[in-house]
Amino acid sequence: MARRPGVPAAYGEEFSFVSPLVKYLLFFFNMLFWVISMVMVAVGVYARLMKHAAALACLAVDPAILLIVVGVLMFLLTFCGCIGSLRENICLLQTFSLCLTIVFLLQLAAGILGFVFSDKARGKVSEIINNAIVHYRDDLDLQNLIDFGQKKFSCCGGISYRDWSQNMYFNCSEDNPSRERCSVPYSCCLPTPDQAVINTMCGQGMQAVDYLEASKVIYTNGCIDKLVNWIHSNLFLLGGVALGLAIPQLVGILLSQVLVNQIKDQIKLQLYNQQHRADPWY
């Protein structure tokens, strides 16, 4: 039946509420982090496979495991964002937005709790450092990380250089047969000007001497106090890093919610058109 004079064709047949800019901006945004997540997983798996079996002794602070876990979670999250935006799937987009919101809130809560309960946070950091000292020789990545930290912050051990007695190789007990008995790692040693070759035995027997004598050869202050002082003096830098992590998350949440609302409006428009096509006077 012919429609009434002056009534246009079904409204919105060529019009779409879904903005291609928002849709593909969200897609490429997730694609970028999707690729980054795969690189993180690949690097983590490679680092893990290149280790010896003894490296399994300290999973809690293993950088390779951390890379794999974060990479897999990021891969799943960005996969939902990529497919959801490309296929205009509300379920996947809502999942992406919800998970990203949870991650953001968890990071925010961790920052606030760390600030409010700074003493407990300090105790937890001390526990992690002491655990890392115990497993120093078990994990090459962990060993390199501790050596880097001690040289970077000019420190030795957790509270003092004698914390290294917690390690079975550096322990000062009389029945310890290790050649490194009562020593500290070379990264505790004071730098020597124009040194061509690193003396890895420079910390030999340093735990057996007093503080003043040891301070002539090695760093005697612990890394916990040094780390706390560094945090206090670099609050703006840490705030910038936190902001840099938060902005992509907020952008992802905003874009996904905008696209979800546009898709819902488009669905309403299609239902409206279908209803009016069935109208014999339309």
Coordinates of C-alpha atoms in Angstrom, one line a residue, residues 153-248:
F153 CA 70.4 3.1 45.8
S154 CA 73.9 2.7 47.2
C155 CA 72.7 0.2 49.9
C156 CA 73.3 -3.3 51.1
G157 CA 70.7 -5.7 52.6
G158 CA 67.3 -4.8 53.9
I159 CA 68.0 -2.9 57.2
S160 CA 71.8 -3.3 57.2
Y161 CA 74.6 -5.2 55.4
R162 CA 74.4 -8.0 58.0
D163 CA 70.9 -9.1 56.6
W164 CA 72.9 -11.1 54.1
S165 CA 73.5 -13.6 56.8
Q166 CA 70.0 -14.9 56.1
N167 CA 71.2 -16.3 52.8
M168 CA 72.7 -19.8 53.1
Y169 CA 75.8 -19.0 51.1
F170 CA 76.6 -15.7 53.0
N171 CA 75.6 -17.0 56.4
C172 CA 78.2 -16.4 59.1
S173 CA 77.7 -19.7 61.1
E174 CA 80.8 -21.7 61.8
D175 CA 79.4 -24.8 60.0
N176 CA 78.8 -23.0 56.7
P177 CA 81.2 -24.5 54.2
S178 CA 80.6 -21.8 51.5
R179 CA 83.5 -19.8 50.1
E180 CA 81.2 -16.8 50.5
R181 CA 80.7 -17.3 54.2
C182 CA 80.2 -14.0 56.1
S183 CA 80.5 -12.0 52.8
V184 CA 78.1 -9.7 50.9
P185 CA 77.5 -9.5 47.1
Y186 CA 79.8 -7.4 45.0
S187 CA 77.0 -4.9 44.4
C188 CA 77.3 -3.8 48.0
C189 CA 80.9 -2.6 47.4
L190 CA 81.8 1.0 47.1
P191 CA 82.7 1.9 43.5
T192 CA 86.3 2.1 42.6
P193 CA 87.4 4.9 40.2
D194 CA 88.7 3.7 36.8
Q195 CA 88.1 0.1 37.6
A196 CA 88.4 -2.0 34.4
V197 CA 87.4 -5.3 35.9
I198 CA 84.7 -5.8 38.5
N199 CA 86.0 -7.5 41.7
T200 CA 83.2 -9.9 42.6
M201 CA 85.0 -10.9 45.8
C202 CA 85.3 -7.3 47.2
G203 CA 82.7 -8.1 49.9
Q204 CA 84.6 -11.1 51.3
G205 CA 84.2 -11.4 55.1
M206 CA 82.5 -7.9 55.5
Q207 CA 79.8 -9.2 57.8
A208 CA 82.5 -10.2 60.3
V209 CA 83.9 -6.7 60.7
D210 CA 82.3 -3.7 62.5
Y211 CA 80.2 -1.0 61.0
L212 CA 83.0 1.6 60.7
E213 CA 85.5 -0.8 59.2
A214 CA 82.9 -2.2 56.7
S215 CA 81.8 1.3 55.6
K216 CA 85.3 1.8 54.1
V217 CA 84.7 -1.0 51.6
I218 CA 80.9 -1.5 51.2
Y219 CA 77.6 0.3 51.6
T220 CA 76.4 -0.4 55.2
N221 CA 72.9 1.2 55.1
G222 CA 69.9 -1.0 54.3
C223 CA 67.9 -0.6 51.1
I224 CA 64.5 -0.1 52.9
D225 CA 65.4 3.3 54.3
K226 CA 67.0 4.3 51.0
L227 CA 63.9 3.2 49.1
V228 CA 61.6 5.2 51.4
N229 CA 63.8 8.3 51.1
W230 CA 63.8 7.9 47.3
I231 CA 60.0 7.7 47.2
H232 CA 59.6 10.8 49.4
S233 CA 62.0 12.7 47.1
N234 CA 60.3 11.5 43.9
L235 CA 56.6 11.9 44.7
F236 CA 55.9 14.0 41.6
L237 CA 57.6 11.4 39.4
L238 CA 55.6 8.6 40.9
G239 CA 52.4 10.7 40.6
G240 CA 53.2 11.2 36.9
V241 CA 53.6 7.5 36.4
A242 CA 50.3 6.8 38.2
L243 CA 48.6 9.4 36.1
G244 CA 50.1 7.8 33.0
L245 CA 48.7 4.5 33.9
A246 CA 45.3 5.9 34.9
I247 CA 44.7 8.0 31.7
P248 CA 44.6 5.1 29.2

